Tab-separated table of C-alpha atoms in Angstrom:
chain	number	residue	atom	x	y	z
A	245	UNK	CA	24.968	31.477	-11.548
A	246	UNK	CA	25.444	30.740	-15.181
A	247	UNK	CA	22.505	29.784	-17.408
A	248	UNK	CA	23.651	26.172	-17.712
A	249	UNK	CA	23.729	25.777	-13.913
A	250	UNK	CA	20.133	26.930	-13.633
A	251	UNK	CA	19.118	24.564	-16.430
A	252	UNK	CA	20.951	21.729	-14.701
A	253	UNK	CA	19.127	22.461	-11.448
A	254	UNK	CA	15.784	22.473	-13.231
A	255	UNK	CA	16.531	19.167	-14.950
A	256	UNK	CA	17.640	17.568	-11.683
A	257	UNK	CA	14.512	18.829	-9.937
A	258	UNK	CA	12.303	17.399	-12.712
A	259	UNK	CA	14.113	14.047	-12.518
A	260	UNK	CA	13.633	13.962	-8.744
A	261	UNK	CA	9.914	14.659	-9.109
A	262	UNK	CA	9.583	11.956	-11.756
A	263	UNK	CA	11.377	9.366	-9.617
A	264	UNK	CA	9.154	10.161	-6.645
A	265	UNK	CA	6.045	9.828	-8.787
A	266	UNK	CA	7.229	6.525	-10.288
A	267	UNK	CA	7.801	5.059	-6.819
A	268	UNK	CA	4.390	6.225	-5.644
A	269	UNK	CA	2.682	4.813	-8.730
A	270	UNK	CA	4.482	1.482	-8.267
A	271	UNK	CA	3.248	1.276	-4.693
A	272	UNK	CA	-0.316	2.125	-5.642
A	273	UNK	CA	-0.406	-0.220	-8.630
A	274	UNK	CA	1.113	-3.106	-6.682
A	275	UNK	CA	-1.484	-2.612	-3.966
A	276	UNK	CA	-4.380	-2.592	-6.466
A	277	UNK	CA	-5.373	1.057	-5.854
A	278	UNK	CA	-5.423	1.995	-9.543
A	279	UNK	CA	-5.879	-1.012	-11.741
A	280	UNK	CA	-6.383	-4.684	-11.782
A	281	UNK	CA	-4.009	-6.691	-13.909
A	282	UNK	CA	-5.637	-7.562	-17.198
A	283	UNK	CA	-5.866	-11.239	-17.834
A	284	UNK	CA	-4.034	-12.130	-21.035
A	285	UNK	CA	-6.130	-15.260	-21.356
A	286	UNK	CA	-9.883	-15.100	-21.839
A	287	UNK	CA	-11.991	-16.320	-18.929
A	288	UNK	CA	-11.957	-20.063	-18.730
A	289	UNK	CA	-14.537	-22.431	-17.370
A	290	UNK	CA	-12.412	-22.583	-14.213
A	291	UNK	CA	-12.670	-18.785	-13.826
A	292	UNK	CA	-16.426	-18.935	-14.264
A	293	UNK	CA	-16.617	-21.673	-11.634
A	294	UNK	CA	-14.472	-19.589	-9.262
A	295	UNK	CA	-16.711	-16.531	-9.755
A	296	UNK	CA	-19.787	-18.647	-9.146
A	297	UNK	CA	-18.228	-20.091	-5.998
A	298	UNK	CA	-17.378	-16.581	-4.776
A	299	UNK	CA	-20.955	-15.455	-5.279
A	300	UNK	CA	-22.191	-18.637	-3.604
A	301	UNK	CA	-19.788	-18.132	-0.711
A	302	UNK	CA	-21.416	-14.807	0.172
A	303	UNK	CA	-25.010	-15.417	-0.945
A	304	UNK	CA	-26.341	-15.522	2.643
A	305	UNK	CA	-24.326	-12.577	3.967
A	306	UNK	CA	-27.228	-10.133	3.830
A	307	UNK	CA	-25.071	-7.385	2.332
A	308	UNK	CA	-26.557	-5.483	-0.571
A	309	UNK	CA	-24.225	-3.738	-2.985
A	310	UNK	CA	-25.094	-0.347	-1.476
A	311	UNK	CA	-24.575	-1.578	2.074
A	312	UNK	CA	-21.262	-3.201	1.118
A	313	UNK	CA	-20.141	0.103	-0.440
A	314	UNK	CA	-21.096	1.959	2.749
A	315	UNK	CA	-19.102	-0.507	4.857
A	316	UNK	CA	-16.179	-0.194	2.458
A	317	UNK	CA	-16.116	3.557	3.120
A	318	UNK	CA	-16.389	2.934	6.864
A	319	UNK	CA	-13.538	0.419	6.706
A	320	UNK	CA	-11.262	2.858	4.881
A	321	UNK	CA	-12.073	5.560	7.445
A	322	UNK	CA	-11.283	3.162	10.303
A	323	UNK	CA	-7.973	2.194	8.754
A	324	UNK	CA	-6.990	5.779	7.925
A	325	UNK	CA	-8.165	7.585	11.053
A	326	UNK	CA	-7.699	4.925	13.727
A	327	UNK	CA	-4.648	3.333	12.099
A	328	UNK	CA	-5.849	-0.136	13.061
A	329	UNK	CA	-3.049	-1.627	10.952
A	330	UNK	CA	-0.509	-0.476	13.568
A	331	UNK	CA	-1.742	-3.224	15.898
A	332	UNK	CA	0.598	-6.192	15.231
A	333	UNK	CA	-2.061	-8.544	16.621
A	334	UNK	CA	-4.870	-7.175	14.447
A	335	UNK	CA	-7.378	-9.849	13.484
A	336	UNK	CA	-10.346	-9.854	11.155
A	337	UNK	CA	-12.645	-10.191	14.147
A	338	UNK	CA	-11.240	-6.941	15.617
A	339	UNK	CA	-12.158	-5.008	12.490
A	340	UNK	CA	-15.553	-6.704	12.294
A	341	UNK	CA	-16.272	-5.685	15.886
A	342	UNK	CA	-15.301	-2.052	15.212
A	343	UNK	CA	-17.523	-1.999	12.129
A	344	UNK	CA	-20.432	-3.656	13.916
A	345	UNK	CA	-20.798	-6.483	11.409
A	346	UNK	CA	-19.882	-10.150	11.269
A	347	UNK	CA	-16.437	-11.512	10.481
A	348	UNK	CA	-17.940	-13.149	7.381
A	349	UNK	CA	-19.318	-9.819	6.120
A	350	UNK	CA	-16.060	-8.009	6.858
A	351	UNK	CA	-14.163	-10.651	4.908
A	352	UNK	CA	-16.642	-10.303	2.055
A	353	UNK	CA	-16.107	-6.542	1.878
A	354	UNK	CA	-12.315	-6.904	1.840
A	355	UNK	CA	-12.441	-9.704	-0.747
A	356	UNK	CA	-15.006	-8.193	-3.079
A	357	UNK	CA	-14.468	-4.458	-2.721
A	358	UNK	CA	-10.658	-4.451	-2.482
A	359	UNK	CA	-9.866	-7.692	-4.309
A	360	UNK	CA	-7.578	-8.768	-1.481
A	361	UNK	CA	-7.473	-11.162	1.422
A	362	UNK	CA	-7.295	-9.781	4.956
A	363	UNK	CA	-3.500	-9.964	5.379
A	364	UNK	CA	-2.823	-8.355	2.010
A	365	UNK	CA	-5.314	-5.600	2.803
A	366	UNK	CA	-3.691	-4.790	6.155
A	367	UNK	CA	-0.150	-5.039	4.791
A	368	UNK	CA	-1.040	-2.542	2.056
A	369	UNK	CA	-1.710	0.051	4.746
A	370	UNK	CA	1.391	-0.942	6.693
A	371	UNK	CA	3.705	-0.619	3.702
A	372	UNK	CA	2.162	2.713	2.671
A	373	UNK	CA	2.744	4.042	6.194
A	374	UNK	CA	6.325	2.707	6.183
A	375	UNK	CA	6.987	4.557	2.933
A	376	UNK	CA	5.588	7.746	4.446
A	377	UNK	CA	7.832	7.351	7.517
A	378	UNK	CA	10.909	6.622	5.414
A	379	UNK	CA	10.273	9.817	3.456
A	380	UNK	CA	9.827	12.127	6.428
A	381	UNK	CA	12.664	10.812	8.623
A	382	UNK	CA	16.224	11.915	7.967
A	383	UNK	CA	17.819	8.587	8.958
A	384	UNK	CA	14.995	6.072	9.214
A	385	UNK	CA	15.565	2.871	11.144
A	386	UNK	CA	13.999	-0.095	9.384
A	387	UNK	CA	13.645	-1.889	12.716
A	388	UNK	CA	11.778	0.978	14.343
A	389	UNK	CA	9.557	1.592	11.334
A	390	UNK	CA	8.548	-2.029	10.853
A	391	UNK	CA	7.298	-2.300	14.432
A	392	UNK	CA	5.676	1.137	14.349
A	393	UNK	CA	3.562	0.233	11.313
A	394	UNK	CA	2.429	-3.075	12.798
A	395	UNK	CA	4.736	-5.806	11.514
A	396	UNK	CA	6.010	-8.400	13.980
A	397	UNK	CA	9.302	-9.246	12.273
A	398	UNK	CA	11.713	-8.044	9.629
A	399	UNK	CA	11.275	-11.020	7.294
A	400	UNK	CA	7.533	-10.443	6.926
A	401	UNK	CA	8.074	-6.703	6.542
A	402	UNK	CA	10.732	-7.167	3.849
A	403	UNK	CA	8.573	-9.647	1.945
A	404	UNK	CA	5.475	-7.412	2.032
A	405	UNK	CA	7.491	-4.283	1.185
A	406	UNK	CA	9.204	-5.931	-1.776
A	407	UNK	CA	5.870	-7.332	-2.942
A	408	UNK	CA	4.355	-3.834	-3.143
A	409	UNK	CA	7.326	-1.633	-4.041
A	410	UNK	CA	9.452	-4.092	-6.013
A	411	UNK	CA	12.484	-3.324	-3.863
A	412	UNK	CA	13.554	-4.006	-0.310
A	413	UNK	CA	13.207	-1.328	2.374
A	414	UNK	CA	16.993	-0.884	2.349
A	415	UNK	CA	16.991	-0.334	-1.424
A	416	UNK	CA	14.082	2.092	-1.087
A	417	UNK	CA	15.911	4.126	1.571
A	418	UNK	CA	18.989	4.261	-0.667
A	419	UNK	CA	16.873	5.614	-3.527
A	420	UNK	CA	15.486	8.268	-1.184
A	421	UNK	CA	18.988	9.185	-0.015
A	422	UNK	CA	20.156	9.535	-3.609
A	423	UNK	CA	17.207	11.802	-4.354
A	424	UNK	CA	18.007	13.932	-1.320
A	425	UNK	CA	21.688	14.142	-2.372
A	426	UNK	CA	20.673	15.325	-5.806
A	427	UNK	CA	18.412	17.907	-4.228
A	428	UNK	CA	20.980	19.068	-1.652
A	429	UNK	CA	24.017	19.073	-3.913
A	430	UNK	CA	22.694	19.633	-7.417
A	431	UNK	CA	25.948	20.817	-8.983
A	432	UNK	CA	28.104	17.938	-7.706
């Protein structure tokens, strides 16, 4: 191989790594894993009222900060190890039962510790799993994947996927295929 061919391969490999990292970062940022969006406007009286209402909403829950943090860890373990999100009929009460706490407390943990409502929280796991499956399968079927990760229909899956990744599942698969082509046929 000539020196320019090796350099071309290295550049293509670096570009592929960068694209993969950008997609992963987009998924994580959109699902609030890294950062919260900074508010361009300073807190208003309405924001202060909302925060007060949130604190008031959970004032009788009996959860201390330490206990809520412990349940947050337990919730993440349940979702990761037991893959509860794969159940298309998953309800807040199901998670609460598995955690051994009330529905109200489970909702509080999801709202306060993850900054999400229940459906958003579950869909975050579902979309992350769909991305993983799309990456490891040679010719992934969107229909098979969406049911495997716990969605009931394609419209909901597409909406959630686009919300987190900023592209449809079909577009995402095309990006993956292009990356694989670059990797398989670097000198084309």
